XYZ file of C-alpha atoms in Angstrom:
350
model
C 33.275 -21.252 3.817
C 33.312 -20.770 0.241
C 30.401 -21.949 -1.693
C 30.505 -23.410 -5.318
C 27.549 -23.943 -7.676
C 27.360 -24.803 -11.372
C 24.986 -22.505 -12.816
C 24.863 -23.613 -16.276
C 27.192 -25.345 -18.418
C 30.721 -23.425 -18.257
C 29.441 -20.714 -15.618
C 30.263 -21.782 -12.434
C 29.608 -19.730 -9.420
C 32.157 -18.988 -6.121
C 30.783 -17.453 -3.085
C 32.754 -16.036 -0.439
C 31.203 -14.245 2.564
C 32.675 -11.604 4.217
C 34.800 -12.524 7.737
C 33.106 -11.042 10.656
C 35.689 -8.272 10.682
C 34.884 -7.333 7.034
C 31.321 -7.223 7.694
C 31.257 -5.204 10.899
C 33.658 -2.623 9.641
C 31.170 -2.032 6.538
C 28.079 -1.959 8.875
C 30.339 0.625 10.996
C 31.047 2.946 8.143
C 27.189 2.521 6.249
C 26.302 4.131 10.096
C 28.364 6.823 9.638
C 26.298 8.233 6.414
C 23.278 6.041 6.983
C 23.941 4.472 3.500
C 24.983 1.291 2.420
C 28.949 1.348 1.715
C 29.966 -1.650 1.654
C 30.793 -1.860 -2.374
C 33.432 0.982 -1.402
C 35.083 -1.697 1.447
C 34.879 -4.952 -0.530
C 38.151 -4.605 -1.762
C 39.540 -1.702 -0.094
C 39.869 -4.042 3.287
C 39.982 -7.252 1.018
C 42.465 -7.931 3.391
C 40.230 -8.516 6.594
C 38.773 -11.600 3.926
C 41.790 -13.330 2.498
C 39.899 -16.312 1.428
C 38.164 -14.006 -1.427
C 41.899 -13.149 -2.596
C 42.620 -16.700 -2.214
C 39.613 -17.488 -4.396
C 40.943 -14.963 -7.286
C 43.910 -16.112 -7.516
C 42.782 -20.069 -8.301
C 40.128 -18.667 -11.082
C 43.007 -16.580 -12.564
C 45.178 -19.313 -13.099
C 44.900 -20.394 -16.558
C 42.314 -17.809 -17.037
C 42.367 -15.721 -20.378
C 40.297 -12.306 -19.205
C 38.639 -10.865 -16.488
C 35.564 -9.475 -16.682
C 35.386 -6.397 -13.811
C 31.432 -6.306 -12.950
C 32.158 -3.394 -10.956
C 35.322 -0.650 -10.179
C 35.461 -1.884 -6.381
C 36.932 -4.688 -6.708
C 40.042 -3.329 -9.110
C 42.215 -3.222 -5.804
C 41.735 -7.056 -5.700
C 43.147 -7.913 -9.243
C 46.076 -5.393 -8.161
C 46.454 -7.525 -4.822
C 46.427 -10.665 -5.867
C 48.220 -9.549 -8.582
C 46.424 -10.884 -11.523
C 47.862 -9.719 -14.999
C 45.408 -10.383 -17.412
C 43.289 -8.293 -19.899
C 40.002 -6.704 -18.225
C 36.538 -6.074 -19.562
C 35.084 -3.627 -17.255
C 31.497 -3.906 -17.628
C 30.407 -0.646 -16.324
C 26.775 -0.956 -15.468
C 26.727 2.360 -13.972
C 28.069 5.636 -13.788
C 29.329 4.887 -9.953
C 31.005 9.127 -9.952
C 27.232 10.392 -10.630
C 25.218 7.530 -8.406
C 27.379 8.075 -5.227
C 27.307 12.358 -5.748
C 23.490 12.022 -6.134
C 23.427 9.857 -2.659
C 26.244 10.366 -0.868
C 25.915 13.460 2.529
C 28.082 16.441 1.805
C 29.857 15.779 4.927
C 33.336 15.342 5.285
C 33.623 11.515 5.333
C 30.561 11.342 2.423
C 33.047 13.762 0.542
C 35.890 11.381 0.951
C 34.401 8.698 0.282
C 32.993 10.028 -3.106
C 36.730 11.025 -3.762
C 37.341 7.469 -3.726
C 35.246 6.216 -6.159
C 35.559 8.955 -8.439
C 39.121 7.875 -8.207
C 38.720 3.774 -8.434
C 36.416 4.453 -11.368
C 38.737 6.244 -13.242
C 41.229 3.784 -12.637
C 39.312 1.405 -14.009
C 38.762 2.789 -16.735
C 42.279 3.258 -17.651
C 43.534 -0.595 -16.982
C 40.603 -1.747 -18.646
C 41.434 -3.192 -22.614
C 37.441 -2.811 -23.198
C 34.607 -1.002 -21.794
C 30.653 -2.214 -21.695
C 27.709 0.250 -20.887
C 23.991 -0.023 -21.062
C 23.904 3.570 -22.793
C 24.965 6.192 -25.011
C 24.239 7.964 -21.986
C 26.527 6.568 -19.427
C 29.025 5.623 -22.101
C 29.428 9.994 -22.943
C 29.926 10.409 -18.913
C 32.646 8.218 -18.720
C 34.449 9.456 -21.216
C 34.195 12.811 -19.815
C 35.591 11.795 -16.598
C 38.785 10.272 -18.276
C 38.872 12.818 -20.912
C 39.518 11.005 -23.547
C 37.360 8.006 -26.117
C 37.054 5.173 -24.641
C 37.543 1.765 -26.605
C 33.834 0.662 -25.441
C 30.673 -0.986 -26.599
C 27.183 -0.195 -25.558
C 25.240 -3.617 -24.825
C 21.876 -2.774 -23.178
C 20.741 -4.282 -19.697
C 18.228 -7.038 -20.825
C 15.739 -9.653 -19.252
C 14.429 -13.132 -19.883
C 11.145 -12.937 -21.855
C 10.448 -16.772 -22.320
C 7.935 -16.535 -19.401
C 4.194 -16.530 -18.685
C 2.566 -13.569 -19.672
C -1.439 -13.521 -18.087
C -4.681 -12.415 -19.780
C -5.967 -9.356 -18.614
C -8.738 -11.705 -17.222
C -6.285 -13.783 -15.384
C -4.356 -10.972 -13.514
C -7.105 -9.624 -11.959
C -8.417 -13.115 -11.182
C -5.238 -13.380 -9.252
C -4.876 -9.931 -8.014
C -8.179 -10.858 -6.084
C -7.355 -13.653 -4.490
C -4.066 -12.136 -3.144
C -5.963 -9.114 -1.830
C -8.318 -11.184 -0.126
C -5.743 -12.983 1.416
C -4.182 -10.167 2.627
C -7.212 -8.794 3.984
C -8.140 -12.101 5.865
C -4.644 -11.991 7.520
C -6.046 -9.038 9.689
C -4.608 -5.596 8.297
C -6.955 -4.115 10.357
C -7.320 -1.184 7.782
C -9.498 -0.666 4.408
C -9.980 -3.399 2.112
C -7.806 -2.573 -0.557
C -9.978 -2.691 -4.083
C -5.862 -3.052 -6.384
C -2.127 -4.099 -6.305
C 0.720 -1.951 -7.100
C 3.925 -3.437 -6.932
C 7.501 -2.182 -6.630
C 11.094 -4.375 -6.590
C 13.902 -3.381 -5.294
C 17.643 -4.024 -3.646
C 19.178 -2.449 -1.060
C 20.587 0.138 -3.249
C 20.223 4.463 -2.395
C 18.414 4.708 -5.792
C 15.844 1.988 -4.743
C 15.905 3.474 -0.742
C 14.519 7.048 -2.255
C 12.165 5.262 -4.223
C 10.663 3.970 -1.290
C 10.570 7.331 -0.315
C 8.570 8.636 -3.104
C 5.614 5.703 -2.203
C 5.131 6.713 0.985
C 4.309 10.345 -0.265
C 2.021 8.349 -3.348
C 0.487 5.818 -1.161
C -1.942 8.329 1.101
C -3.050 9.789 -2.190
C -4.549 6.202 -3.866
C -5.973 4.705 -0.701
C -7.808 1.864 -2.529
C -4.534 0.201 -3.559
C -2.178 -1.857 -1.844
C 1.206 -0.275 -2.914
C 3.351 -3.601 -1.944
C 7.093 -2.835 -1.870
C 9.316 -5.514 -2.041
C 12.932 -6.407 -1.906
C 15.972 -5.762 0.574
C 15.594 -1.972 0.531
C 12.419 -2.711 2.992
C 14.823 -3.518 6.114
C 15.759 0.809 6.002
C 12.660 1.059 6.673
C 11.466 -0.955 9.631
C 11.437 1.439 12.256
C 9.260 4.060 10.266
C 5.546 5.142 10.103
C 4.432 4.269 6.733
C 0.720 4.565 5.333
C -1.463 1.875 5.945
C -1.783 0.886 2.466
C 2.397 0.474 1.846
C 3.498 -2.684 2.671
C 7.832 -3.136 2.845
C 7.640 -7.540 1.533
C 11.027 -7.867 2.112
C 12.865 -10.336 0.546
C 11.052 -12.810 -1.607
C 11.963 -16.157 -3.456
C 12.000 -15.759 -7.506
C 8.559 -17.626 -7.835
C 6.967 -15.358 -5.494
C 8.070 -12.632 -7.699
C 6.498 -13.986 -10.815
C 3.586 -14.533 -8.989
C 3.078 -10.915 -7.807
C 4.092 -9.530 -11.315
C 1.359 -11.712 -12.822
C -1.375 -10.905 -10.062
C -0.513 -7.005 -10.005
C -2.762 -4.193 -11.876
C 0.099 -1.755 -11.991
C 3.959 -2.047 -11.620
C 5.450 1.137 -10.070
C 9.008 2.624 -11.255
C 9.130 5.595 -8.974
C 13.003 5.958 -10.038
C 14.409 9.412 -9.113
C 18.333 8.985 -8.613
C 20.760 6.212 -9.682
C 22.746 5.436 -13.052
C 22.935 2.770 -15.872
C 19.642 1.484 -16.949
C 16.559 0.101 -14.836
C 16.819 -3.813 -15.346
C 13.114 -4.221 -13.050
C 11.339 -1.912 -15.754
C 12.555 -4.722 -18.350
C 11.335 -7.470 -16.010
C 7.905 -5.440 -15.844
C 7.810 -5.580 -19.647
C 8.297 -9.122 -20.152
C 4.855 -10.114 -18.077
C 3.126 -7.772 -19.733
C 1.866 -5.586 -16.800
C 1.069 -2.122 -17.410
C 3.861 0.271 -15.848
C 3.768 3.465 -14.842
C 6.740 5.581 -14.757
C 8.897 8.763 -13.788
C 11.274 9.983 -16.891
C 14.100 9.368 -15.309
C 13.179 5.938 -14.815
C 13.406 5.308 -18.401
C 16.506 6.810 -19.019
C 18.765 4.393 -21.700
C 15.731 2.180 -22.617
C 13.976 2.915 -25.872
C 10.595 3.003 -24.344
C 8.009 6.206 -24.848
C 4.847 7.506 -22.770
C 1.182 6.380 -24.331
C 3.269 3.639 -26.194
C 4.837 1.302 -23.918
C 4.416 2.761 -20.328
C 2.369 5.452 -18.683
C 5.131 8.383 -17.402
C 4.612 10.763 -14.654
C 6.924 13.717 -12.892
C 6.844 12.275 -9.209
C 3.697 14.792 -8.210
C 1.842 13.171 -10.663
C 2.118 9.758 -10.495
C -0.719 9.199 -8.315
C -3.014 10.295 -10.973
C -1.037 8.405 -13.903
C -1.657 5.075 -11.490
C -5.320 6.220 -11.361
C -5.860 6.453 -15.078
C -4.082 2.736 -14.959
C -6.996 1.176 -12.845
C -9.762 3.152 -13.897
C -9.145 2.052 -17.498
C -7.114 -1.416 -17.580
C -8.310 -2.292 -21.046
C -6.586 0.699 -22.464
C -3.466 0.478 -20.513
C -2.833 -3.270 -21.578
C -2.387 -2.022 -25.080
C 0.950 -0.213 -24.006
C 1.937 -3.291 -21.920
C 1.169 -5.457 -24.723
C 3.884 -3.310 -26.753
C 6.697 -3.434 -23.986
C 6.174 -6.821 -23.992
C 6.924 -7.005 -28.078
C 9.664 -4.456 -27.040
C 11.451 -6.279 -25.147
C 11.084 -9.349 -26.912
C 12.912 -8.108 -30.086
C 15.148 -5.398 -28.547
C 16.039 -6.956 -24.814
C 15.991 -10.613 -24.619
C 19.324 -12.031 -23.606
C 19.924 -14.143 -25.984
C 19.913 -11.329 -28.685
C 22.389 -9.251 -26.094
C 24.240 -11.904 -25.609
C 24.881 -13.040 -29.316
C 26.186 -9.527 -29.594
């Protein structure tokens, strides 16, 4: 049944799950290419799920604007025929992200038709357009060939949190590897903590796949993955040192960014901007990144973050914990970044 929570004062949140049908027809087609689809299907067989259309159509009434978070679920304004001016707020560049991870087979090739297709479309019935870059902002454009009437508002982050001494993180990083090591991993006693976050998203998925080629090379470090992406890879060998978390609760989170040496952003694919580098900023853990992983955030190597091509970021997380005084000064400076350039609150006022 439909779920209803009052986030905040005026923001109210509606969930609707998926029927049965709906679900099993997205976990039959995600088989098919071995990659999550079911973004593509959430509208295009909105039908198997009328209570989401249902849903719509009661928020629409009375309703002013729509903001469209994403292109897939265009078809369900046009169903439920809602006629009201859209904001699309295009957090990524979905043509490029599903090319880059998509098979070139001939259902991955039709599929990519269709959002190349949907995202266009959206892009012409929208009355204004939000990115998180110049960059994805210049690649739209080009795929409707014409300006678009747009703003660019950067991904941000909450930075009224916590931020551990140098002192403290380690403190903490201790205990949690001790723990760990008491549980029985039955392998060596890892001496640090990398951490990585991530959703069940193809970007995130060939992440993983870069730590388990970085893990065998810094043996001394638990390399702790965490997040829905984990479940792809349940069946697989991994190093002894890479542990898939799972799924965590938000305080569990914080409490791993604030016990970690090093936060990993092995990014290598994927589109808009990287809203877990932010995240990493705001506690003030030193970060070390690939290039791309950087892409739309105005964040530079030596000053905020340590950056690395993917063969070398086992030595760039190597200089990290053989050195953590000097990497905390770049941490320290993402942390004033973000503050002043990526805080909500400033993003939102604009």
């Amino acid at each position: 049944l439909p779920a209803r929570t009052d986030l905040a004062p005026g923001l109210t949140q509606v969930v609707v799950p998926r029927s049965s049908r709906h679900s099993a027809l997205g976990e039959e087609r995600s088989a098919e290419v071995q990659l999550p689809v079911a973004d593509l299907l959430a509208a295009r067989a909105i039908d198997l799920t009328p209570a989401y259309l249902d849903a719509v159509r009661r928020a629409a009434s009375g309703a002013s604007a729509v903001i469209l978070a994403e292109p897939y679920l265009l078809p369900v304004l046009e169903a439920a025929e809602v006629d009201l001016p859209v904001v699309y707020d295009a957090y990524n560049v979905e043509a490029e992200l599903k090319a880059s991870v998509y098979p070139d087979t001939p259902t991955g090739r039709d599929m990519l038709d269709q959002v190349v297709a949907l995202e266009r479309r959206a892009l012409e019935v929208a009355d204004r357009v939000t990115t998180c870059s110049t960059i994805d902002l210049d690649a739209l454009a080009s795929e409707v060939g014409h300006d678009l009437r747009a703003r660019v508002i950067p991904n941000g982050t909450v930075t009224d949190v916590t931020v551990p001494t140098p002192l403290e993180r380690r403190a903490a990083g201790r205990r949690w590897l001790a723990q760990y090591w008491r549980a029985g991993s039955g392998h060596r006693r890892p001496e640090h903590l990398a951490v990585f976050f991530g959703s069940w998203h193809p970007p995130n998925l060939d992440a993983a796949e870069l730590l388990i080629e970085l893990a065998p090379q810094i043996p001394d470090v638990l390399v702790l993955s965490v997040g829905h992406h984990g479940h792809a890879f349940e069946h697989r060998v991994v190093p002894p040192n890479l542990v898939f978390a799972g799924k965590v609760s938000s305080r569990a989170k914080d409490l791993l960014l604030r016990a970690a040496d090093v936060a990993l952003n092995p990014m290598r694919l994927g589109s808009g901007t990287n809203l877990k580098l932010l995240e990493y900023f705001a506690v003030g853990i030193p970060v070390v990144s690939t290039p791309f992983g950087v892409r739309g955030i105005d964040a530079h190597d030596g000053e905020h973050l340590l950056l690395a091509e993917p063969a070398e970021l086992a030595a760039a997380v190597r200089s990290v914990l053989d050195d953590p005084d000097a990497a905390q000064a770049p941490a320290d400076a993402a942390r004033r970044l973000v503050v002043e350039r990526y805080d909500w609150r400033a993003l939102g006022a604009d």
